Amino acid sequence: MHLSVGTGLSAVVGTVGRTAEADLHAGDGGCAACYTYSSSKGAFVGCSLEGTVIMTLSQENCKFYGKSSINGSDILLGSLPRPPAAAILHLALSNLFNKLDRYKFQL
């Protein structure tokens, strides 16, 4: 599971503007803080509060792949066969990469 919480504040008037943001990311691997500061031009005032939660839905993965036991690393490392439901996606990606390869040779 991964949790991300952040906040930001921006103000720009004319040629002087500043933006400051702070985020905290926490997950199985630990915590990390991220700070951002920038300057800009124009006219803008804004404030934001953001949050994200990312987690593995093991039951849904088991249903999709048709297996009784599965973990996220099996999927990400490609140690499982492609599920039939993803055949259309894999075909579309294969066609796209073939077109890109042909385009590279034309340059």
N, CA, C and O atoms as a printed pandas DataFrame, in Angstrom:
     atom_number atom_name residue_name chain_id  residue_number  x_coord  y_coord  z_coord
0              1         N          MET        A               1    0.845   -1.180    0.000
1              2        CA          MET        A               1    0.000    0.000    0.000
2              3         C          MET        A               1    0.886    1.237    0.000
3              4         O          MET        A               1    1.956    1.243    0.609
4              5         N          HIS        A               2    0.445    2.266   -0.672
5              6        CA          HIS        A               2    1.185    3.523   -0.781
6              7         C          HIS        A               2    0.217    4.661   -0.497
7              8         O          HIS        A               2   -0.895    4.666   -1.024
8              9         N          LEU        A               3    0.616    5.620    0.322
9             10        CA          LEU        A               3   -0.197    6.777    0.671
10            11         C          LEU        A               3    0.578    8.036    0.343
11            12         O          LEU        A               3    1.767    8.135    0.646
12            13         N          SER        A               4   -0.088    8.998   -0.273
13            14        CA          SER        A               4    0.540   10.265   -0.615
14            15         C          SER        A               4   -0.393   11.395   -0.224
15            16         O          SER        A               4   -1.572   11.377   -0.579
16            17         N          VAL        A               5    0.121   12.382    0.505
17            18        CA          VAL        A               5   -0.658   13.540    0.924
18            19         C          VAL        A               5    0.171   14.774    0.620
19            20         O          VAL        A               5    1.372   14.801    0.887
20            21         N          GLY        A               6   -0.470   15.803    0.058
21            22        CA          GLY        A               6    0.284   17.008   -0.270
22            23         C          GLY        A               6   -0.577   18.249   -0.213
23            24         O          GLY        A               6   -1.806   18.177   -0.202
24            25         N          THR        A               7    0.088   19.387   -0.177
25            26        CA          THR        A               7   -0.599   20.666   -0.198
26            27         C          THR        A               7    0.234   21.651   -1.002
27            28         O          THR        A               7    1.452   21.504   -1.099
28            29         N          GLY        A               8   -0.412   22.648   -1.573
29            30        CA          GLY        A               8    0.297   23.635   -2.370
30            31         C          GLY        A               8   -0.353   24.998   -2.263
31            32         O          GLY        A               8   -1.551   25.104   -2.003
32            33         N          LEU        A               9    0.439   26.043   -2.464
33            34        CA          LEU        A               9   -0.048   27.410   -2.427
34            35         C          LEU        A               9    0.667   28.176   -3.529
35            36         O          LEU        A               9    1.891   28.108   -3.640
36            37         N          SER        A              10   -0.098   28.912   -4.354
37            38        CA          SER        A              10    0.480   29.666   -5.463
38            39         C          SER        A              10   -0.078   31.081   -5.479
39            40         O          SER        A              10   -1.252   31.293   -5.174
40            41         N          ALA        A              11    0.754   32.040   -5.833
41            42        CA          ALA        A              11    0.313   33.420   -6.027
42            43         C          ALA        A              11    1.209   34.068   -7.070
43            44         O          ALA        A              11    2.433   34.037   -6.948
44            45         N          VAL        A              12    0.601   34.655   -8.093
45            46        CA          VAL        A              12    1.342   35.330   -9.157
46            47         C          VAL        A              12    0.625   36.630   -9.480
47            48         O          VAL        A              12   -0.586   36.636   -9.702
48            49         N          VAL        A              13    1.365   37.729   -9.507
49            50        CA          VAL        A              13    0.819   39.016   -9.929
50            51         C          VAL        A              13    1.892   39.704  -10.751
51            52         O          VAL        A              13    2.965   40.020  -10.238
52            53         N          GLY        A              14    1.606   39.940  -12.032
53            54        CA          GLY        A              14    2.565   40.618  -12.908
54            55         C          GLY        A              14    3.797   39.773  -13.151
55            56         O          GLY        A              14    3.696   38.613  -13.552
56            57         N          THR        A              15    4.951   40.350  -12.911
57            58        CA          THR        A              15    6.200   39.660  -13.208
58            59         C          THR        A              15    6.768   38.867  -12.033
59            60         O          THR        A              15    7.795   38.203  -12.168
60            61         N          VAL        A              16    6.100   38.935  -10.883
61            62        CA          VAL        A              16    6.609   38.239   -9.699
62            63         C          VAL        A              16    5.579   37.234   -9.202
63            64         O          VAL        A              16    4.450   37.604   -8.878
64            65         N          GLY        A              17    5.961   35.984   -9.142
65            66        CA          GLY        A              17    5.071   34.947   -8.634
66            67         C          GLY        A              17    5.860   33.848   -7.968
67            68         O          GLY        A              17    6.996   33.573   -8.354
68            69         N          ARG        A              18    5.281   33.227   -6.987
69            70        CA          ARG        A              18    5.952   32.158   -6.267
70            71         C          ARG        A              18    4.981   31.006   -6.042
71            72         O          ARG        A              18    3.783   31.210   -5.848
72            73         N          THR        A              19    5.518   29.807   -6.073
73            74        CA          THR        A              19    4.743   28.596   -5.795
74            75         C          THR        A              19    5.536   27.749   -4.813
75            76         O          THR        A              19    6.744   27.571   -4.972
76            77         N          ALA        A              20    4.863   27.232   -3.810
77            78        CA          ALA        A              20    5.502   26.332   -2.849
78            79         C          ALA        A              20    4.579   25.132   -2.631
79            80         O          ALA        A              20    3.367   25.287   -2.482
80            81         N          GLU        A              21    5.164   23.948   -2.613
81            82        CA          GLU        A              21    4.399   22.723   -2.398
82            83         C          GLU        A              21    5.172   21.793   -1.479
83            84         O          GLU        A              21    6.402   21.810   -1.437
84            85         N          ALA        A              22    4.425   20.983   -0.746
85            86        CA          ALA        A              22    5.037   19.975    0.121
86            87         C          ALA        A              22    4.213   18.696    0.020
87            88         O          ALA        A              22    2.984   18.743    0.069
88            89         N          ASP        A              23    4.883   17.556   -0.120
89            90        CA          ASP        A              23    4.223   16.251   -0.221
90            91         C          ASP        A              23    4.889   15.282    0.735
91            92         O          ASP        A              23    6.086   15.375    1.007
92            93         N          LEU        A              24    4.100   14.357    1.236
93            94        CA          LEU        A              24    4.618   13.266    2.050
94            95         C          LEU        A              24    4.170   11.967    1.406
95            96         O          LEU        A              24    2.976   11.760    1.192
96            97         N          HIS        A              25    5.110   11.094    1.096
97            98        CA          HIS        A              25    4.830    9.796    0.496
98            99         C          HIS        A              25    5.211    8.729    1.505
99           100         O          HIS        A              25    6.324    8.736    2.031
100          101         N          ALA        A              26    4.289    7.806    1.779
101          102        CA          ALA        A              26    4.562    6.723    2.723
102          103         C          ALA        A              26    4.105    5.413    2.112
103          104         O          ALA        A              26    3.049    5.348    1.482
104          105         N          GLY        A              27    4.895    4.373    2.297
105          106        CA          GLY        A              27    4.555    3.056    1.772
106          107         C          GLY        A              27    5.316    1.978    2.499
107          108         O          GLY        A              27    5.927    2.221    3.540
108          109         N          ASP        A              28    5.276    0.782    1.943
109          110        CA          ASP        A              28    5.965   -0.348    2.559
110          111         C          ASP        A              28    7.462   -0.110    2.665
111          112         O          ASP        A              28    8.104   -0.638    3.573
112          113         N          GLY        A              29    8.034    0.676    1.752
113          114        CA          GLY        A              29    9.468    0.929    1.739
114          115         C          GLY        A              29    9.901    2.066    2.653
115          116         O          GLY        A              29   11.098    2.327    2.769
116          117         N          GLY        A              30    8.962    2.753    3.307
117          118        CA          GLY        A              30    9.300    3.858    4.196
118          119         C          GLY        A              30    8.597    5.136    3.795
119          120         O          GLY        A              30    7.621    5.115    3.045
120          121         N          CYS        A              31    9.104    6.255    4.303
121          122        CA          CYS        A              31    8.503    7.569    4.055
122          123         C          CYS        A              31    9.496    8.480    3.346
123          124         O          CYS        A              31   10.709    8.313    3.472
124          125         N          ALA        A              32    8.966    9.443    2.600
125          126        CA          ALA        A              32    9.807   10.432    1.932
126          127         C          ALA        A              32    9.038   11.741    1.823
127          128         O          ALA        A              32    7.833   11.745    1.568
128          129         N          ALA        A              33    9.733   12.837    2.014
129          130        CA          ALA        A              33    9.139   14.162    1.868
130          131         C          ALA        A              33    9.645   14.793    0.580
131          132         O          ALA        A              33   10.795   14.592    0.192
132          133         N          CYS        A              34    8.784   15.554   -0.078
133          134        CA          CYS        A              34    9.142   16.221   -1.328
134          135         C          CYS        A              34    8.697   17.678   -1.225
135          136         O          CYS        A              34    7.528   17.960   -0.959
136          137         N          TYR        A              35    9.638   18.601   -1.437
137          138        CA          TYR        A              35    9.341   20.023   -1.387
138          139         C          TYR        A              35    9.630   20.634   -2.751
139          140         O          TYR        A              35   10.625   20.298   -3.393
140          141         N          THR        A              36    8.746   21.543   -3.193
141          142        CA          THR        A              36    8.906   22.184   -4.490
142          143         C          THR        A              36    8.722   23.686   -4.335
143          144         O          THR        A              36    7.827   24.142   -3.624
144          145         N          TYR        A              37    9.578   24.449   -5.007
145          146        CA          TYR        A              37    9.475   25.901   -5.015
146          147         C          TYR        A              37    9.764   26.383   -6.429
147          148         O          TYR        A              37   10.702   25.906   -7.068
148          149         N          SER        A              38    8.967   27.324   -6.921
149          150        CA          SER        A              38    9.227   27.868   -8.258
150          151         C          SER        A              38    8.769   29.319   -8.327
151          152         O          SER        A              38    7.997   29.787   -7.491
152          153         N          SER        A              39    9.263   30.018   -9.344
153          154        CA          SER        A              39    8.814   31.389   -9.590
154          155         C          SER        A              39    8.222   31.459  -10.992
155          156         O          SER        A              39    8.593   30.681  -11.871
156          157         N          SER        A              40    7.285   32.410  -11.198
157          158        CA          SER        A              40    6.598   32.497  -12.487
158          159         C          SER        A              40    6.125   33.927  -12.738
159          160         O          SER        A              40    6.289   34.808  -11.895
160          161         N          LYS        A              41    5.528   34.141  -13.934
161          162        CA          LYS        A              41    4.989   35.439  -14.324
162          163         C          LYS        A              41    3.527   35.269  -14.705
163          164         O          LYS        A              41    3.116   34.171  -15.081
164          165         N          GLY        A              42    2.734   36.329  -14.618
165          166        CA          GLY        A              42    1.341   36.285  -15.039
166          167         C          GLY        A              42    0.414   36.705  -13.914
167          168         O          GLY        A              42    0.780   37.525  -13.072
168          169         N          ALA        A              43   -0.801   36.136  -13.901
169          170        CA          ALA        A              43   -1.775   36.437  -12.864
170          171         C          ALA        A              43   -2.474   35.138  -12.469
171          172         O          ALA        A              43   -3.174   34.529  -13.278
172          173         N          PHE        A              44   -2.279   34.726  -11.231
173          174        CA          PHE        A              44   -2.889   33.482  -10.765
174          175         C          PHE        A              44   -2.797   33.411   -9.245
175          176         O          PHE        A              44   -1.788   33.805   -8.659
176          177         N          VAL        A              45   -3.850   32.909   -8.612
177          178        CA          VAL        A              45   -3.834   32.604   -7.184
178          179         C          VAL        A              45   -4.508   31.253   -7.032
179          180         O          VAL        A              45   -5.594   31.040   -7.571
180          181         N          GLY        A              46   -3.886   30.346   -6.313
181          182        CA          GLY        A              46   -4.482   29.024   -6.142
182          183         C          GLY        A              46   -3.980   28.328   -4.897
183          184         O          GLY        A              46   -2.937   28.670   -4.340
184          185         N          CYS        A              47   -4.743   27.350   -4.482
185          186        CA          CYS        A              47   -4.397   26.535   -3.322
186          187         C          CYS        A              47   -4.909   25.131   -3.614
187          188         O          CYS        A              47   -5.976   24.979   -4.210
188          189         N          SER        A              48   -4.175   24.107   -3.209
189          190        CA          SER        A              48   -4.635   22.745   -3.457
190          191         C          SER        A              48   -4.313   21.850   -2.273
191          192         O          SER        A              48   -3.357   22.081   -1.532
192          193         N          LEU        A              49   -5.128   20.835   -2.116
193          194        CA          LEU        A              49   -4.906   19.773   -1.147
194          195         C          LEU        A              49   -5.122   18.470   -1.894
195          196         O          LEU        A              49   -6.198   18.242   -2.448
196          197         N          GLU        A              50   -4.118   17.621   -1.915
197          198        CA          GLU        A              50   -4.170   16.419   -2.730
198          199         C          GLU        A              50   -3.881   15.189   -1.890
199          200         O          GLU        A              50   -3.170   15.254   -0.887
200          201         N          GLY        A              51   -4.443   14.069   -2.315
201          202        CA          GLY        A              51   -4.161   12.810   -1.637
202          203         C          GLY        A              51   -4.341   11.635   -2.581
203          204         O          GLY        A              51   -5.180   11.676   -3.481
204          205         N          THR        A              52   -3.559   10.596   -2.376
205          206        CA          THR        A              52   -3.611    9.398   -3.208
206          207         C          THR        A              52   -3.365    8.180   -2.338
207          208         O          THR        A              52   -2.500    8.195   -1.462
208          209         N          VAL        A              53   -4.125    7.133   -2.583
209          210        CA          VAL        A              53   -3.877    5.847   -1.941
210          211         C          VAL        A              53   -3.775    4.803   -3.043
211          212         O          VAL        A              53   -4.681    4.675   -3.866
212          213         N          ILE        A              54   -2.681    4.061   -3.062
213          214        CA          ILE        A              54   -2.483    3.002   -4.042
214          215         C          ILE        A              54   -2.314    1.700   -3.275
215          216         O          ILE        A              54   -1.459    1.597   -2.395
216          217         N          MET        A              55   -3.129    0.708   -3.608
217          218        CA          MET        A              55   -3.011   -0.580   -2.939
218          219         C          MET        A              55   -3.331   -1.709   -3.913
219          220         O          MET        A              55   -3.972   -1.489   -4.941
220          221         N          THR        A              56   -2.890   -2.893   -3.589
221          222        CA          THR        A              56   -3.131   -4.069   -4.417
222          223         C          THR        A              56   -4.456   -4.701   -4.022
223          224         O          THR        A              56   -4.697   -4.950   -2.841
224          225         N          LEU        A              57   -5.307   -4.960   -4.989
225          226        CA          LEU        A              57   -6.573   -5.652   -4.750
226          227         C          LEU        A              57   -6.377   -7.119   -5.142
227          228         O          LEU        A              57   -6.648   -7.512   -6.276
228          229         N          SER        A              58   -5.910   -7.906   -4.200
229          230        CA          SER        A              58   -5.533   -9.296   -4.463
230          231         C          SER        A              58   -6.691  -10.130   -5.004
231          232         O          SER        A              58   -6.499  -10.916   -5.931
232          233         N          GLN        A              59   -7.881   -9.973   -4.446
233          234        CA          GLN        A              59   -9.028  -10.765   -4.924
234          235         C          GLN        A              59   -9.341  -10.455   -6.381
235          236         O          GLN        A              59   -9.639  -11.364   -7.156
236          237         N          GLU        A              60   -9.277   -9.174   -6.766
237          238        CA          GLU        A              60   -9.563   -8.792   -8.150
238          239         C          GLU        A              60   -8.493   -9.349   -9.090
239          240         O          GLU        A              60   -8.811   -9.810  -10.186
240          241         N          ASN        A              61   -7.228   -9.308   -8.667
241          242        CA          ASN        A              61   -6.157   -9.873   -9.490
242          243         C          ASN        A              61   -6.345  -11.368   -9.684
243          244         O          ASN        A              61   -6.127  -11.881  -10.782
244          245         N          CYS        A              62   -6.748  -12.078   -8.629
245          246        CA          CYS        A              62   -6.990  -13.517   -8.731
246          247         C          CYS        A              62   -8.119  -13.814   -9.715
247          248         O          CYS        A              62   -8.022  -14.748  -10.511
248          249         N          LYS        A              63   -9.185  -13.022   -9.659
249          250        CA          LYS        A              63  -10.303  -13.213  -10.599
250          251         C          LYS        A              63   -9.860  -12.956  -12.038
251          252         O          LYS        A              63  -10.181  -13.732  -12.938
252          253         N          PHE        A              64   -9.119  -11.861  -12.253
253          254        CA          PHE        A              64   -8.720  -11.469  -13.601
254          255         C          PHE        A              64   -7.778  -12.493  -14.229
255          256         O          PHE        A              64   -7.913  -12.818  -15.408
256          257         N          TYR        A              65   -6.829  -12.999  -13.452
257          258        CA          TYR        A              65   -5.847  -13.952  -13.968
258          259         C          TYR        A              65   -6.309  -15.408  -13.841
259          260         O          TYR        A              65   -5.649  -16.314  -14.348
260          261         N          GLY        A              66   -7.444  -15.633  -13.164
261          262        CA          GLY        A              66   -7.967  -16.988  -13.037
262          263         C          GLY        A              66   -7.120  -17.887  -12.155
263          264         O          GLY        A              66   -7.057  -19.094  -12.387
264          265         N          LYS        A              67   -6.480  -17.335  -11.168
265          266        CA          LYS        A              67   -5.637  -18.102  -10.246
266          267         C          LYS        A              67   -6.180  -17.934   -8.831
267          268         O          LYS        A              67   -6.817  -16.928   -8.520
268          269         N          SER        A              68   -5.924  -18.922   -7.976
269          270        CA          SER        A              68   -6.411  -18.830   -6.602
270          271         C          SER        A              68   -5.480  -18.011   -5.708
271          272         O          SER        A              68   -5.911  -17.493   -4.678
272          273         N          SER        A              69   -4.218  -17.890   -6.091
273          274        CA          SER        A              69   -3.246  -17.138   -5.289
274          275         C          SER        A              69   -2.305  -16.395   -6.233
275          276         O          SER        A              69   -1.724  -16.988   -7.142
276          277         N          ILE        A              70   -2.164  -15.102   -6.009
277          278        CA          ILE        A              70   -1.321  -14.277   -6.868
278          279         C          ILE        A              70   -0.871  -13.060   -6.079
279          280         O          ILE        A              70   -1.601  -12.588   -5.207
280          281         N          ASN        A              71    0.319  -12.543   -6.370
281          282        CA          ASN        A              71    0.742  -11.286   -5.738
282          283         C          ASN        A              71    1.192  -10.302   -6.813
283          284         O          ASN        A              71    1.383  -10.670   -7.973
284          285         N          GLY        A              72    1.356   -9.051   -6.408
285          286        CA          GLY        A              72    1.682   -7.993   -7.355
286          287         C          GLY        A              72    2.993   -8.201   -8.093
287          288         O          GLY        A              72    3.100   -7.842   -9.265
288          289         N          SER        A              73    3.988   -8.771   -7.434
289          290        CA          SER        A              73    5.276   -8.963   -8.103
290          291         C          SER        A              73    5.176   -9.990   -9.232
291          292         O          SER        A              73    5.892   -9.880  -10.227
292          293         N          ASP        A              74    4.293  -10.989   -9.089
293          294        CA          ASP        A              74    4.089  -11.948  -10.185
294          295         C          ASP        A              74    3.606  -11.231  -11.445
295          296         O          ASP        A              74    4.042  -11.541  -12.554
296          297         N          ILE        A              75    2.707  -10.279  -11.262
297          298        CA          ILE        A              75    2.158   -9.540  -12.405
298          299         C          ILE        A              75    3.213   -8.613  -12.987
299          300         O          ILE        A              75    3.418   -8.595  -14.201
300          301         N          LEU        A              76    3.886   -7.842  -12.139
301          302        CA          LEU        A              76    4.844   -6.845  -12.620
302          303         C          LEU        A              76    6.078   -7.465  -13.250
303          304         O          LEU        A              76    6.654   -6.881  -14.167
304          305         N          LEU        A              77    6.497   -8.631  -12.783
305          306        CA          LEU        A              77    7.694   -9.277  -13.330
306          307         C          LEU        A              77    7.386  -10.139  -14.551
307          308         O          LEU        A              77    8.305  -10.681  -15.167
308          309         N          GLY        A              78    6.105  -10.277  -14.913
309          310        CA          GLY        A              78    5.727  -11.036  -16.106
310          311         C          GLY        A              78    5.862  -12.532  -15.950
311          312         O          GLY        A              78    6.030  -13.237  -16.945
312          313         N          SER        A              79    5.794  -13.040  -14.735
313          314        CA          SER        A              79    5.937  -14.480  -14.532
314          315         C          SER        A              79    4.627  -15.235  -14.743
315          316         O          SER        A              79    4.597  -16.460  -14.621
316          317         N          LEU        A              80    3.556  -14.529  -15.055
317          318        CA          LEU        A              80    2.259  -15.153  -15.336
318          319         C          LEU        A              80    1.949  -15.058  -16.824
319          320         O          LEU        A              80    2.389  -14.120  -17.488
320          321         N          PRO        A              81    1.200  -16.016  -17.352
321          322        CA          PRO        A              81    0.783  -15.875  -18.754
322          323         C          PRO        A              81   -0.198  -14.711  -18.903
323          324         O          PRO        A              81   -0.894  -14.347  -17.955
324          325         N          ARG        A              82   -0.243  -14.142  -20.090
325          326        CA          ARG        A              82   -1.163  -13.030  -20.347
326          327         C          ARG        A              82   -2.603  -13.494  -20.173
327          328         O          ARG        A              82   -2.973  -14.560  -20.665
328          329         N          PRO        A              83   -3.416  -12.709  -19.479
329          330        CA          PRO        A              83   -4.826  -13.081  -19.340
330          331         C          PRO        A              83   -5.557  -12.853  -20.664
331          332         O          PRO        A              83   -5.244  -11.904  -21.384
332          333         N          PRO        A              84   -6.522  -13.707  -20.993
333          334        CA          PRO        A              84   -7.252  -13.546  -22.257
334          335         C          PRO        A              84   -7.929  -12.181  -22.394
335          336         O          PRO        A              84   -8.058  -11.663  -23.503
336          337         N          ALA        A              85   -8.358  -11.603  -21.284
337          338        CA          ALA        A              85   -9.050  -10.310  -21.339
338          339         C          ALA        A              85   -8.138   -9.188  -21.829
339          340         O          ALA        A              85   -8.630   -8.148  -22.266
340          341         N          ALA        A              86   -6.820   -9.379  -21.764
341          342        CA          ALA        A              86   -5.876   -8.339  -22.184
342          343         C          ALA        A              86   -5.377   -8.534  -23.610
343          344         O          ALA        A              86   -4.497   -7.796  -24.054
344          345         N          ALA        A              87   -5.913   -9.507  -24.338
345          346        CA          ALA        A              87   -5.430   -9.801  -25.692
346          347         C          ALA        A              87   -5.581   -8.605  -26.629
347          348         O          ALA        A              87   -4.683   -8.339  -27.427
348          349         N          ILE        A              88   -6.681   -7.889  -26.550
349          350        CA          ILE        A              88   -6.906   -6.734  -27.428
350          351         C          ILE        A              88   -5.884   -5.646  -27.135
351          352         O          ILE        A              88   -5.363   -5.025  -28.061
352          353         N          LEU        A              89   -5.591   -5.406  -25.863
353          354        CA          LEU        A              89   -4.594   -4.401  -25.486
354          355         C          LEU        A              89   -3.215   -4.792  -26.006
355          356         O          LEU        A              89   -2.510   -3.952  -26.565
356          357         N          HIS        A              90   -2.819   -6.045  -25.831
357          358        CA          HIS        A              90   -1.500   -6.488  -26.299
358          359         C          HIS        A              90   -1.384   -6.401  -27.818
359          360         O          HIS        A              90   -0.323   -6.061  -28.339
360          361         N          LEU        A              91   -2.452   -6.702  -28.522
361          362        CA          LEU        A              91   -2.438   -6.583  -29.980
362          363         C          LEU        A              91   -2.274   -5.125  -30.408
363          364         O          LEU        A              91   -1.487   -4.824  -31.306
364          365         N          ALA        A              92   -3.014   -4.223  -29.766
365          366        CA          ALA        A              92   -2.914   -2.801  -30.101
366          367         C          ALA        A              92   -1.511   -2.267  -29.821
367          368         O          ALA        A              92   -0.971   -1.503  -30.622
368          369         N          LEU        A              93   -0.917   -2.657  -28.702
369          370        CA          LEU        A              93    0.436   -2.207  -28.383
370          371         C          LEU        A              93    1.460   -2.776  -29.356
371          372         O          LEU        A              93    2.389   -2.076  -29.759
372          373         N          SER        A              94    1.297   -4.023  -29.730
373          374        CA          SER        A              94    2.203   -4.643  -30.692
374          375         C          SER        A              94    2.144   -3.919  -32.035
375          376         O          SER        A              94    3.181   -3.639  -32.637
376          377         N          ASN        A              95    0.933   -3.616  -32.506
377          378        CA          ASN        A              95    0.773   -2.878  -33.766
378          379         C          ASN        A              95    1.414   -1.493  -33.686
379          380         O          ASN        A              95    2.057   -1.049  -34.637
380          381         N          LEU        A              96    1.241   -0.818  -32.560
381          382        CA          LEU        A              96    1.824    0.506  -32.382
382          383         C          LEU        A              96    3.348    0.445  -32.437
383          384         O          LEU        A              96    3.973    1.253  -33.124
384          385         N          PHE        A              97    3.951   -0.503  -31.723
385          386        CA          PHE        A              97    5.407   -0.605  -31.718
386          387         C          PHE        A              97    5.955   -1.015  -33.078
387          388         O          PHE        A              97    7.043   -0.581  -33.456
388          389         N          ASN        A              98    5.227   -1.839  -33.817
389          390        CA          ASN        A              98    5.660   -2.184  -35.176
390          391         C          ASN        A              98    5.670   -0.950  -36.073
391          392         O          ASN        A              98    6.592   -0.770  -36.868
392          393         N          LYS        A              99    4.649   -0.099  -35.950
393          394        CA          LYS        A              99    4.610    1.141  -36.737
394          395         C          LYS        A              99    5.760    2.066  -36.354
395          396         O          LYS        A              99    6.376    2.688  -37.219
396          397         N          LEU        A             100    6.047    2.155  -35.060
397          398        CA          LEU        A             100    7.151    3.010  -34.615
398          399         C          LEU        A             100    8.484    2.497  -35.131
399          400         O          LEU        A             100    9.342    3.291  -35.517
400          401         N          ASP        A             101    8.675    1.176  -35.145
401          402        CA          ASP        A             101    9.921    0.598  -35.675
402          403         C          ASP        A             101   10.084    0.910  -37.161
403          404         O          ASP        A             101   11.176    1.261  -37.608
404          405         N          ARG        A             102    8.998    0.783  -37.928
405          406        CA          ARG        A             102    9.065    1.098  -39.353
406          407         C          ARG        A             102    9.364    2.587  -39.564
407          408         O          ARG        A             102   10.095    2.944  -40.487
408          409         N          TYR        A             103    8.809    3.448  -38.723
409          410        CA          TYR        A             103    9.046    4.886  -38.835
410          411         C          TYR        A             103   10.512    5.212  -38.566
411          412         O          TYR        A             103   11.083    6.067  -39.243
412          413         N          LYS        A             104   11.129    4.548  -37.594
413          414        CA          LYS        A             104   12.544    4.797  -37.282
414          415         C          LYS        A             104   13.445    4.481  -38.475
415          416         O          LYS        A             104   14.408    5.201  -38.740
416          417         N          PHE        A             105   13.130    3.409  -39.185
417          418        CA          PHE        A             105   13.948    3.038  -40.323
418          419         C          PHE        A             105   13.795    3.999  -41.494
419          420         O          PHE        A             105   14.691    4.090  -42.333
420          421         N          GLN        A             106   12.691    4.710  -41.567
421          422        CA          GLN        A             106   12.470    5.675  -42.646
422          423         C          GLN        A             106   13.260    6.960  -42.418
423          424         O          GLN        A             106   13.539    7.692  -43.368
424          425         N          LEU        A             107   13.621    7.240  -41.170
425          426        CA          LEU        A             107   14.372    8.458  -40.874
426          427         C          LEU        A             107   15.755    8.279  -41.320
427          428         O          LEU        A             107   16.574    9.186  -41.170
